[in-house]
Short mmCIF file of C-alpha atoms in Angstrom, two decimals:
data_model
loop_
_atom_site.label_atom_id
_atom_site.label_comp_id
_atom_site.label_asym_id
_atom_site.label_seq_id
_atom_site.Cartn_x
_atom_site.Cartn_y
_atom_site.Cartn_z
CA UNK Q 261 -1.73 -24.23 34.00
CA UNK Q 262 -1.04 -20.95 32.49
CA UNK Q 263 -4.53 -19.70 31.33
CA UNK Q 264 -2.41 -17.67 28.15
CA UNK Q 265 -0.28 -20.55 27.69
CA UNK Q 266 -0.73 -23.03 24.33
CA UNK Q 267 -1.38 -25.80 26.08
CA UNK Q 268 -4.32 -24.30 28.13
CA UNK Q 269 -5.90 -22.80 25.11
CA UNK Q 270 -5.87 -25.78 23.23
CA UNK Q 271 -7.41 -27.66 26.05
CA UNK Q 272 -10.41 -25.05 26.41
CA UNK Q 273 -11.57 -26.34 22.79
CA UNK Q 274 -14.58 -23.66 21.66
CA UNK Q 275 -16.15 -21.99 24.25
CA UNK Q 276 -18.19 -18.76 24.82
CA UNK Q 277 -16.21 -15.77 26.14
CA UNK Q 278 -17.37 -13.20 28.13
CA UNK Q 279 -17.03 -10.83 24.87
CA UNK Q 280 -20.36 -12.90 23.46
CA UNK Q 281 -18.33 -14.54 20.36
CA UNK Q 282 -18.05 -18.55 20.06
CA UNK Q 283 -14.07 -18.56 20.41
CA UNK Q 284 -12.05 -20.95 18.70
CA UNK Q 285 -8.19 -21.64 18.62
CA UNK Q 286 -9.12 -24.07 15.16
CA UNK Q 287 -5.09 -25.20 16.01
CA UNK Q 288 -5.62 -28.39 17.19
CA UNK Q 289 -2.17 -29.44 18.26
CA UNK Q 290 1.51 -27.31 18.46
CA UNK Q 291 4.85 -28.73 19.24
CA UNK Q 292 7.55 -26.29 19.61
CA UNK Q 293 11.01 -27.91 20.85
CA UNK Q 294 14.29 -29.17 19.83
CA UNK Q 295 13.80 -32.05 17.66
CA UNK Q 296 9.94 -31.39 17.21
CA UNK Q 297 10.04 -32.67 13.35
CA UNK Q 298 10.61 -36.46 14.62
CA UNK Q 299 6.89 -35.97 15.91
CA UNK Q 300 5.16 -35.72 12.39
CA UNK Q 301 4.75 -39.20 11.23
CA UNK Q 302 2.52 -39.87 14.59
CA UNK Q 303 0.75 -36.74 14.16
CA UNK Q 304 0.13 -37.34 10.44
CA UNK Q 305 -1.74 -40.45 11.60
CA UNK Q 306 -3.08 -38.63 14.09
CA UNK Q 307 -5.14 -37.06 11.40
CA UNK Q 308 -6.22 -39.81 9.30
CA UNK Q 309 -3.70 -39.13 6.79
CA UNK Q 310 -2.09 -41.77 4.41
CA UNK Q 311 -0.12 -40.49 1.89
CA UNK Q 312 0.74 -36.58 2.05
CA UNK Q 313 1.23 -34.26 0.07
CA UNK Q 314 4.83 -32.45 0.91
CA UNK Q 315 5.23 -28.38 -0.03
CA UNK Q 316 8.09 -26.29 -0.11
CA UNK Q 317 9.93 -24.11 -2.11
CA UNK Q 318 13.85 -24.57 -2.67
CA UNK Q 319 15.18 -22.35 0.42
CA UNK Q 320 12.46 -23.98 3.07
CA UNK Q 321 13.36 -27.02 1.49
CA UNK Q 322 16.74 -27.00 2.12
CA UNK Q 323 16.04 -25.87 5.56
CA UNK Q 324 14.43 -28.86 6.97
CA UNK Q 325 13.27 -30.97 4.26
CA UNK Q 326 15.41 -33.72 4.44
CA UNK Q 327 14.38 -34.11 8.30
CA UNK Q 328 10.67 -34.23 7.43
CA UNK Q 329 11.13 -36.66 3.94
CA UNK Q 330 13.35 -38.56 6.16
CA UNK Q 331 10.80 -39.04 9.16
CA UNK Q 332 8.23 -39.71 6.68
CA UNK Q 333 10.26 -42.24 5.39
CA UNK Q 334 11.30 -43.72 8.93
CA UNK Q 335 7.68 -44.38 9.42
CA UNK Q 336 6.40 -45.75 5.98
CA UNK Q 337 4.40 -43.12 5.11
CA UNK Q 338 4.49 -42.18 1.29
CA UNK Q 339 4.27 -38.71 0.12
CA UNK Q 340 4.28 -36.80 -3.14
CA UNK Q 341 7.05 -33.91 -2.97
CA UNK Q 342 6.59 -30.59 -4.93
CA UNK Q 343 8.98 -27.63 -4.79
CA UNK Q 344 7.77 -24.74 -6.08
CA UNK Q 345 10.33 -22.78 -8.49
CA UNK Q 346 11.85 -19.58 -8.11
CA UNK Q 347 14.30 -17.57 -5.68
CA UNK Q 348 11.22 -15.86 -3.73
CA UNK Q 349 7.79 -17.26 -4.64
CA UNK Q 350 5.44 -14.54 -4.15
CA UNK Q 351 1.56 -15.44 -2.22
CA UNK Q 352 -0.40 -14.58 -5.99
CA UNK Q 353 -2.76 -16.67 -8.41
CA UNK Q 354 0.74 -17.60 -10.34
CA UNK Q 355 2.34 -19.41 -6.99
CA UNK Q 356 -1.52 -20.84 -5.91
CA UNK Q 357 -1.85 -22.05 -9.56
CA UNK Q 358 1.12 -23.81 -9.78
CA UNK Q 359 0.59 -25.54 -6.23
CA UNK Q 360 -3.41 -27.01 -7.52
CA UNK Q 361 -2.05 -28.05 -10.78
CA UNK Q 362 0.72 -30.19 -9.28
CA UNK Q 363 -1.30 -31.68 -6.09
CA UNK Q 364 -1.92 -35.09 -6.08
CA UNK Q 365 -5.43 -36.05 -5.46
CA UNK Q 366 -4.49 -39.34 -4.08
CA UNK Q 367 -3.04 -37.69 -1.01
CA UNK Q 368 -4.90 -37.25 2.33
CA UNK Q 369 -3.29 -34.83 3.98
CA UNK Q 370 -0.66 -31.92 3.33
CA UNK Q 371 2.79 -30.89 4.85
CA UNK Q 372 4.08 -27.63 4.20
CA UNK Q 373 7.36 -26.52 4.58
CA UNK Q 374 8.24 -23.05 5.36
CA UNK Q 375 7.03 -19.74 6.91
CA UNK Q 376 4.57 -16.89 4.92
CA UNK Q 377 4.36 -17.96 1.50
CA UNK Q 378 4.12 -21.32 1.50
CA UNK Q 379 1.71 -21.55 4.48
CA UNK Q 380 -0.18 -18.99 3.11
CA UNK Q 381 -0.46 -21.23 0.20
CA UNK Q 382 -0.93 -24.58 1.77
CA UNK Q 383 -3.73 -23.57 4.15
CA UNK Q 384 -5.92 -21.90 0.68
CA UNK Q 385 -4.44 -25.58 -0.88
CA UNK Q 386 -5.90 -27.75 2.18
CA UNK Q 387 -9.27 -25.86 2.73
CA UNK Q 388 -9.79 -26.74 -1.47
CA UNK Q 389 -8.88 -30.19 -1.07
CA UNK Q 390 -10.94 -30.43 2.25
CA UNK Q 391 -7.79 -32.43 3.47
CA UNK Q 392 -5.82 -32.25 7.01
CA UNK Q 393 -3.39 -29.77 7.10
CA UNK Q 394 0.26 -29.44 9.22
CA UNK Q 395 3.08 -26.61 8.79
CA UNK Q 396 6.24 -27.28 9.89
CA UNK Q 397 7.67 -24.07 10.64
CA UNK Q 398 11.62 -23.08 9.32
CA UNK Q 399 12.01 -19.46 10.60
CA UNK Q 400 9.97 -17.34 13.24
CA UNK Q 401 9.29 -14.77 10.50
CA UNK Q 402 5.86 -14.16 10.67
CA UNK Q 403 2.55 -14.44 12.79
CA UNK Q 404 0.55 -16.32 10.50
CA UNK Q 405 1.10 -20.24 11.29
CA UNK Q 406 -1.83 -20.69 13.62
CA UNK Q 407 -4.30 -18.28 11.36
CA UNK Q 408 -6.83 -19.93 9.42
CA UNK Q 409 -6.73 -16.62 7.39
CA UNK Q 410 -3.46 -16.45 4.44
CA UNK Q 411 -2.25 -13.33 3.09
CA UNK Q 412 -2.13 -12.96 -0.29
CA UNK Q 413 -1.66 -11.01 -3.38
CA UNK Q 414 -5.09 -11.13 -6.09
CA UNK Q 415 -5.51 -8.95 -8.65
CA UNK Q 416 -2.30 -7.01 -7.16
CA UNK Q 417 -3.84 -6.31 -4.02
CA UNK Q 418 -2.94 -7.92 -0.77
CA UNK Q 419 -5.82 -8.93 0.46
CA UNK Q 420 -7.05 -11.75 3.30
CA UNK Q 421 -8.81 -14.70 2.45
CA UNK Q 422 -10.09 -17.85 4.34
CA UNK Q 423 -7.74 -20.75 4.24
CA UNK Q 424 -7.78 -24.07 6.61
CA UNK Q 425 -6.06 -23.19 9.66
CA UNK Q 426 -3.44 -25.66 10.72
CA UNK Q 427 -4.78 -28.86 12.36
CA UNK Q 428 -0.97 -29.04 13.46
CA UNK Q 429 2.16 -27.04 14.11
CA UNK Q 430 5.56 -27.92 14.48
CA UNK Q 431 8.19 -25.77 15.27
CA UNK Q 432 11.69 -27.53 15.85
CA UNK Q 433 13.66 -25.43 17.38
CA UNK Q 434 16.89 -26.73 15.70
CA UNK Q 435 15.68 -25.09 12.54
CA UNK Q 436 13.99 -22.25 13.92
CA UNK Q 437 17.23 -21.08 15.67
CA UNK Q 438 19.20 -21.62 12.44
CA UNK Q 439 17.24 -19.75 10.28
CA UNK Q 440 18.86 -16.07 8.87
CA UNK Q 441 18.86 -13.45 11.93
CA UNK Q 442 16.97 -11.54 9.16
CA UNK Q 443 14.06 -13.89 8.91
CA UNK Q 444 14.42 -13.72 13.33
CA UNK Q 445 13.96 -10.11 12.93
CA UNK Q 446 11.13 -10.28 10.74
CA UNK Q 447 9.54 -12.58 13.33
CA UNK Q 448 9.97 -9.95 16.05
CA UNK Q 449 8.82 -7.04 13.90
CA UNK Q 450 5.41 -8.99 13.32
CA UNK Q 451 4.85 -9.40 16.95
CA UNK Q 452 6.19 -5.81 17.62
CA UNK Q 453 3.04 -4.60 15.04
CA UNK Q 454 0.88 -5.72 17.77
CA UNK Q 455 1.14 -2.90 19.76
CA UNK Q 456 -0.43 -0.65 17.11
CA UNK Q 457 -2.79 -3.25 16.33
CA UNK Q 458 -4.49 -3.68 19.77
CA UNK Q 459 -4.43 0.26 20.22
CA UNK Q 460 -6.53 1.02 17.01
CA UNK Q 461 -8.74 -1.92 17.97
CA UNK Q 462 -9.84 0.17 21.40
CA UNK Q 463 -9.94 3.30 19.39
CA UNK Q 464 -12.07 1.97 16.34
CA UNK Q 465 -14.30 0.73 19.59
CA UNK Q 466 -14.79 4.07 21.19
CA UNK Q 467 -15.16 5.79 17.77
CA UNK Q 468 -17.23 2.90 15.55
CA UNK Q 469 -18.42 0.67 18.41
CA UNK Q 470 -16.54 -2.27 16.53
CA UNK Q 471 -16.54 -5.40 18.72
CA UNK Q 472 -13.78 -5.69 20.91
CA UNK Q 473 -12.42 -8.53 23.50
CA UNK Q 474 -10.50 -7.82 26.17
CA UNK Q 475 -9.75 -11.30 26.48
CA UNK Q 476 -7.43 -11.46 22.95
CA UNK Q 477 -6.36 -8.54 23.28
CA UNK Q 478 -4.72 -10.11 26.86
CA UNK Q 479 -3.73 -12.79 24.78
CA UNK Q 480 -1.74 -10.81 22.01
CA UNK Q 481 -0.13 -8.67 24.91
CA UNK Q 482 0.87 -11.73 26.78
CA UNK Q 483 2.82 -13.10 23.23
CA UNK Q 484 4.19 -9.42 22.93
CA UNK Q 485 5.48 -9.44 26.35
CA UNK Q 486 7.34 -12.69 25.55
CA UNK Q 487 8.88 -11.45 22.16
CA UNK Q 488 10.18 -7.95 23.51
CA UNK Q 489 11.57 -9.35 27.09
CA UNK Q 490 13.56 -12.09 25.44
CA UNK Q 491 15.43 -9.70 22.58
CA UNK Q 492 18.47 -9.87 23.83
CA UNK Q 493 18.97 -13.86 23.95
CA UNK Q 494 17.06 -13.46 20.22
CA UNK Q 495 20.03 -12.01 19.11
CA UNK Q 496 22.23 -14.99 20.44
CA UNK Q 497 20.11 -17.11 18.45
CA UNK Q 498 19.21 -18.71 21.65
CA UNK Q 499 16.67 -21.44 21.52
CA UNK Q 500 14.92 -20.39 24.65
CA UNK Q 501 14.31 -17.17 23.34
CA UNK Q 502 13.09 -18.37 19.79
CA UNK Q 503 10.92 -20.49 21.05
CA UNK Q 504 9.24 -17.56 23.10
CA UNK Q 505 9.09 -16.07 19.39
CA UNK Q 506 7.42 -19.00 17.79
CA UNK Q 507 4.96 -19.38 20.83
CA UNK Q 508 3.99 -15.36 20.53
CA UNK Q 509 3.09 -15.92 17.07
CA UNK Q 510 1.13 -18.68 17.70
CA UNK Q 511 -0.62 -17.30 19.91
CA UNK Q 512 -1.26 -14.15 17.86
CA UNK Q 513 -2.85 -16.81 15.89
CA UNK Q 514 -5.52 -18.44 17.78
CA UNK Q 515 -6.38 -14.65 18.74
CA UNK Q 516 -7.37 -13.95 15.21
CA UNK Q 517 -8.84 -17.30 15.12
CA UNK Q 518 -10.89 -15.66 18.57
CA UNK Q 519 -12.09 -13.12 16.60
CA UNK Q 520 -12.69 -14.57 12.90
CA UNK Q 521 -10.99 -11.36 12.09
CA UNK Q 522 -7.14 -9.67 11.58
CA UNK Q 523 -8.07 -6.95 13.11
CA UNK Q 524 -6.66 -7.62 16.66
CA UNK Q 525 -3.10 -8.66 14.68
CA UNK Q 526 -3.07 -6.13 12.16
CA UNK Q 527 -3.18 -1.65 11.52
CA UNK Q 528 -1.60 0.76 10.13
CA UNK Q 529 1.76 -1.12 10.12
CA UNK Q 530 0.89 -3.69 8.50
CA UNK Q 531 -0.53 -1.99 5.76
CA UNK Q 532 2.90 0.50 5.08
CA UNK Q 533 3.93 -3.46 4.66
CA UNK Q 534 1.48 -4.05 2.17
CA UNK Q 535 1.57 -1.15 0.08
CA UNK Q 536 5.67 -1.96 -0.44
CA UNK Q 537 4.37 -5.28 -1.38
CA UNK Q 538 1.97 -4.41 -4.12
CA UNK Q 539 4.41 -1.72 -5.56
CA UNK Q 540 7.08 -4.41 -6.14
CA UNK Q 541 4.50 -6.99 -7.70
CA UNK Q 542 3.50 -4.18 -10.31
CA UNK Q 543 6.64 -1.75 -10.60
CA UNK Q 544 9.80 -3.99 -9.00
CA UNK Q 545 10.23 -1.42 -6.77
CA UNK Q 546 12.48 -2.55 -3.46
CA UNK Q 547 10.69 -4.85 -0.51
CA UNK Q 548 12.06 -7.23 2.48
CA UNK Q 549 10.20 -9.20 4.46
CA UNK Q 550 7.13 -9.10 5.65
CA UNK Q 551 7.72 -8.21 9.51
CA UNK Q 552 10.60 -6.43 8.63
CA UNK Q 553 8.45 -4.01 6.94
CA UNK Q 554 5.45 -4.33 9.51
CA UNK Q 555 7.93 -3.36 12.12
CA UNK Q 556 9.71 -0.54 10.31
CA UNK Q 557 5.63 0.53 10.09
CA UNK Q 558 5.35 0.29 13.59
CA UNK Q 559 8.01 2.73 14.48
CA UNK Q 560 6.81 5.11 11.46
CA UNK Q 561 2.81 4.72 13.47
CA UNK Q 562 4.68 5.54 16.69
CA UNK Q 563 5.78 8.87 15.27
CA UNK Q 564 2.13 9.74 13.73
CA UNK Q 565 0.47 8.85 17.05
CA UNK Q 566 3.19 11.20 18.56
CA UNK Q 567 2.00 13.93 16.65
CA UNK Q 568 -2.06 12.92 17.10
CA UNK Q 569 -1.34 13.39 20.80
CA UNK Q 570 -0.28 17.29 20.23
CA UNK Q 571 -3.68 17.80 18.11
CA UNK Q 572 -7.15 19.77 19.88
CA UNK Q 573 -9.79 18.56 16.88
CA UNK Q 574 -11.00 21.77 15.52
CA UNK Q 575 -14.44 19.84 13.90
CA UNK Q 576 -15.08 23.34 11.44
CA UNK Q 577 -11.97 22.97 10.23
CA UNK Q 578 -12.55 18.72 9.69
CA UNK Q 579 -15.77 19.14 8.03
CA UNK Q 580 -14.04 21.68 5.74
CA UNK Q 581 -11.29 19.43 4.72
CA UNK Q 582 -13.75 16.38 4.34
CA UNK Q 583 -15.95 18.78 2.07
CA UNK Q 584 -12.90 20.02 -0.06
CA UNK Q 585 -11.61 16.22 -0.69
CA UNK Q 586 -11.20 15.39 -4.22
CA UNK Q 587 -11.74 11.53 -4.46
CA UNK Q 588 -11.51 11.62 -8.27
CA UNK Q 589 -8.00 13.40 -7.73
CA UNK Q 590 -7.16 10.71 -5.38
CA UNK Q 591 -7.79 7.88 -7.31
CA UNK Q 592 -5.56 9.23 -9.76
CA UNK Q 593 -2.54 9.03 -7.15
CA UNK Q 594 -3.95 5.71 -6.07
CA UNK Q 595 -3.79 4.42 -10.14
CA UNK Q 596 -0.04 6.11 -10.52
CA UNK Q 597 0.93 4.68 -7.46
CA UNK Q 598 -0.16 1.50 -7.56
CA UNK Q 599 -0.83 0.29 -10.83
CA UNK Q 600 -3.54 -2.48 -11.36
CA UNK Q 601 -3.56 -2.67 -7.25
CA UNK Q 602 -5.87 0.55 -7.04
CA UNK Q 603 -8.76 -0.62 -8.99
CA UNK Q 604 -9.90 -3.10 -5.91
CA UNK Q 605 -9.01 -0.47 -3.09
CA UNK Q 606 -11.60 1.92 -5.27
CA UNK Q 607 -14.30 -0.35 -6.24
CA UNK Q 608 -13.89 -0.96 -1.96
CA UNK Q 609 -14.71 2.30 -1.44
CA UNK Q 610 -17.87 2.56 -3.64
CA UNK Q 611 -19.22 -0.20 -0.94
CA UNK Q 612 -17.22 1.37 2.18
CA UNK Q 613 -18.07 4.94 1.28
CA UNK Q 614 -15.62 5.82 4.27
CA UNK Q 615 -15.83 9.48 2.43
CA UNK Q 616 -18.92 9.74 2.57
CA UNK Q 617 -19.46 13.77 4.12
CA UNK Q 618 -22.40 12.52 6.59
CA UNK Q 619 -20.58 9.78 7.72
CA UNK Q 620 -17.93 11.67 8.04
CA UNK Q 621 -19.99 13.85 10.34
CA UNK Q 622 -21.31 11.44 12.85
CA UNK Q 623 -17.89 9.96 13.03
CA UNK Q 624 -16.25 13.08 14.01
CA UNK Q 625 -19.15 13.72 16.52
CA UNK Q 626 -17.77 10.75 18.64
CA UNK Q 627 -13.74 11.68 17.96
CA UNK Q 628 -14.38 15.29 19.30
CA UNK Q 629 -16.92 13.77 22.61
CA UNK Q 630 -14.44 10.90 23.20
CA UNK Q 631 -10.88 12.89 22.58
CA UNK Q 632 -9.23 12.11 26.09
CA UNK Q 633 -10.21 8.22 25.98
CA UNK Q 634 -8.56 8.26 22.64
CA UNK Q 635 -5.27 9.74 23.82
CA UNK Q 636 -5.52 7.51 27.01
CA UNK Q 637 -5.21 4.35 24.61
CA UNK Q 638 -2.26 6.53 22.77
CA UNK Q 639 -0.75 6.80 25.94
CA UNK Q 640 -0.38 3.29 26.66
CA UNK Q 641 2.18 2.59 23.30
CA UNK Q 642 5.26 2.48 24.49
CA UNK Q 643 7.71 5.27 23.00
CA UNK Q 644 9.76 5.15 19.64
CA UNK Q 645 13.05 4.78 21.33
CA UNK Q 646 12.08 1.89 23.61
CA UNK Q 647 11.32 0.10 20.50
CA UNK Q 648 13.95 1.65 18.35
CA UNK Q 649 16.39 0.02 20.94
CA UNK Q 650 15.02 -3.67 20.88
CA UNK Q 651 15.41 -3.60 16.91
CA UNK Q 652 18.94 -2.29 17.68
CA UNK Q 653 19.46 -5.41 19.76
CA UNK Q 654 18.42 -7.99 17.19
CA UNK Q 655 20.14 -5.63 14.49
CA UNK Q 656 16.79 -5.05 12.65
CA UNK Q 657 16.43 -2.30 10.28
CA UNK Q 658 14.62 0.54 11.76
CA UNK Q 659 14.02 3.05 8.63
CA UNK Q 660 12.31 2.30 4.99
CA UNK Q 661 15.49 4.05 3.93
CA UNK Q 662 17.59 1.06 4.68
CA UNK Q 663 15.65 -1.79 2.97
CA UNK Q 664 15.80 0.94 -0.19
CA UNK Q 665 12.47 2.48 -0.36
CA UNK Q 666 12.72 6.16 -1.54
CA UNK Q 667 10.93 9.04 1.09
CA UNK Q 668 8.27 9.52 -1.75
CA UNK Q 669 7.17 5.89 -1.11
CA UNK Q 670 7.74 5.92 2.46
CA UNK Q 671 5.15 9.46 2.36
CA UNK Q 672 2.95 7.66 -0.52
CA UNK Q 673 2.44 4.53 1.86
CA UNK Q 674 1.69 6.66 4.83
CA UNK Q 675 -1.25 8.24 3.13
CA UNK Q 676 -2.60 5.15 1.20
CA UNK Q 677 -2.71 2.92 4.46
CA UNK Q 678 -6.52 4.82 5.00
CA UNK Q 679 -7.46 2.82 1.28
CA UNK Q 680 -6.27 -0.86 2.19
CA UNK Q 681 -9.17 -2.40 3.60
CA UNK Q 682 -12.23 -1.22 5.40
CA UNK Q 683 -10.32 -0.78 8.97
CA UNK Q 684 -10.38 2.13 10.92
CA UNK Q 685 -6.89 3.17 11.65
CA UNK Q 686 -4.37 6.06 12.33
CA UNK Q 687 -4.61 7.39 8.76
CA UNK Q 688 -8.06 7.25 8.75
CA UNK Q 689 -8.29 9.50 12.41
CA UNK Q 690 -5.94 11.90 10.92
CA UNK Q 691 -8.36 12.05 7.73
CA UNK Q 692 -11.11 12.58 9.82
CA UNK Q 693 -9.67 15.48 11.90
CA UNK Q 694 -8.38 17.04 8.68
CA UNK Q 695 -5.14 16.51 9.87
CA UNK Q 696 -3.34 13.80 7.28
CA UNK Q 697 -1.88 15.93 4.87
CA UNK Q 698 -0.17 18.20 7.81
CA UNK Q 699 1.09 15.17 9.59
CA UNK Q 700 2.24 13.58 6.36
CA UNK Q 701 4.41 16.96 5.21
CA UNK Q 702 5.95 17.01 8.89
CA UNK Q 703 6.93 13.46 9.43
CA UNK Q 704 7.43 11.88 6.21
CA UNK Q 705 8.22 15.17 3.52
CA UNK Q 706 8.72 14.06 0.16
CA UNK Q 707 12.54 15.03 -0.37
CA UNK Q 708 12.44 14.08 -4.13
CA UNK Q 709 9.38 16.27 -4.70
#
């Protein structure tokens, strides 16, 4: 068996890696095929459950919630149905609210419906209720079905909080391969992240001495590989293909699960993603999809660590810049640009202290005595092209210009991705080598200025 296959990782249960960490994949069971749906009446008894509790919102509903009412039916197993409202339900207190005050207590077990938001919601839902949870998938959009973390918006900042991972999910491949291309390309984008993730993982190592596994970070790569080799038939809507989507971000999954943290899954990408995301929640500005976004990141964090590569740290000229930082300045732009959003990112920082000058110091002590081992994990991301080319092939967008995001918000995200959580990542490096506000006028120059 395939040691980075599902299968094999579900049979390992928890066990101790190598790493030192208790790892465990929390999933308990995933179907992925072509007519998977027909399979959740036996694995709702599987569970203990009774009477579920069905979630989706109109679109995922109309995707594939017939087939699951309808199997439910088949098999005599009640349910309560509620759709949440809306054209785009958003992952906030308003969407989370609405979900608690319409769950029926009398049910056992829940069913969502859907992709990002609503399993986002339904895991936070489940691990409230202390109930059994399942997803059935309708688009390979995002990497978050097997997480037991959900993404969400509180207090207009996207932050992560503990959910109940999935006991179960189902993928049906009839759905999954007749969801929008869009939503496909999202998928890919999300998996495409990964290759930023894993490389500011081994740099955060050699500069922080964060833990690290080598044994995820196989894992992720092995998901990656999947995604990127099967582009082509992605873009043929092929259900070979989507299916090597759907198992990638499943598998991105139990990794986080591996390492109770996003960190493997999740940099500098993700958070140009989530800095669009809290600007439309508190100005309406323009955002797309989640891994549409992450992977329009990814090709932006390709282009800064093309320019970290040219750099020699000069550490008189870093301390200087790190001395001559004016915090109360910048959380001025961090207010205008964000809104409401910026008061959690700065009462972070007052814990974090991430500016803090002798920090600062020790931190570039390691950058400047472990330079070449940082550009040697540079050096393995691939090159902008070789990406640019596999979002050509599933017609993805490749610039923020094209999902309508100005080059002041584009330049604006770039610099705020050092303020979204306490993760060392590109931004941060370039901060810390005095470098950030060079890098930011040469790649991403504020034409509206």
């Amino acid at each position: 068996m395939d040691s980075k296959s599902i299968e094999y990782l579900l049979s390992r249960g928890t066990y101790t890696c190598e790493c030192g960490k208790v790892h465990d994949a929390k999933v308990k069971k995933v179907v992925i095929r072509s007519g998977a749906i027909a399979e959740l009446p036996t694995s709702v008894e599987e569970f203990g459950g009774h009477k579920a509790f069905v979630l989706a919102d109109k679109n995922t509903f109309g995707a594939a919630g017939d087939r699951v009412t309808s199997a439910l039916d088949s098999a005599g197993i009640p349910y309560t149905l509620f759709i949440l409202g809306g054209e785009r339900p958003e992952p906030d207190e308003h969407t989370l609210g609405s979900v608690i005050l319409h769950y029926d207590a009398s049910c056992d077990i829940i069913v969502s419906i859907g992709s990002g938001v609503i399993n986002d919601t339904g895991k936070i839902v489940a691990n409230v209720a202390g109930v059994p949870y399942i997803i059935v998938g309708t688009a390979p959009s995002m990497d978050g079905y097997a997480s037991g973390t959900s993404s969400v918006i509180r207090d207009k900042l996207k932050v992560s909080v503990d959910g109940r991972g999935p006991d179960v999910v189902i993928g049906d491949l009839d759905v999954l391969s007749a969801s929008p291309m869009h939503m496909i390309a999202s998928g890919l984008g999300d998996m495409i992240a990964k290759y930023i993730s894993i490389a500011e993982w081994k740099i955060s190592r050699i500069i922080n001495d964060e833990y690290y596994c080598d044994e995820i970070a196989e894992l992720i790569n092995a998901g990656l590989k999947k995604c990127v080799d099967s582009a082509a038939d992605i873009a043929k809507r092929d259900k070979h293909a989507v299916s090597a989507v759907m198992e990638g971000m499943v598998l991105s999954g139990i990794a986080a699960n591996y390492a109770g943290v996003s960190r493997p899954v999740s940099g500098m990408e993700h958070y140009f993603s989530h800095v669009w995301d809290m600007r439309m929640v508190e100005f309406g500005t323009p955002a797309d999809f989640h891994g549409i976004q992450c992977g329009i990141g990814t090709l932006d964090c390709l282009r800064v660590y093309d320019e970290i590569k040219k750099i020699t740290p000069d550490k008189a000229k870093a301390l200087a810049h790190a001395a001559a930082f004016d915090y109360d300045e910048w959380c001025r732009v961090l207010r205008r640009e964000l809104g409401a959003g910026a008061e959690q990112m700065i009462k972070n920082e007052a814990k974090e202290k991430k500016y803090d000058l002798k920090a600062h110091a020790r931190r570039l002590d390691r950058i400047t005595e472990h330079w070449n081992e940082i550009i040697a994990v540079i050096d393995t991301l691939p090159s902008y092209d070789e990406l640019a080319c596999v979002f050509d092939t599933v017609g993805a967008p490749k610039t923020a210009r094209e999902i309508g995001l100005s080059a002041h918000e584009e330049r604006m995200a770039f610099l705020i991705t050092k303020d979204i959580r306490d993760k060392y990542i590109g931004s941060r490096l370039l901060w810390d080598i005095g470098e950030i506000d060079r890098v930011a006028d040469m790649l991403f120059p504020d034409t509206n200025a």
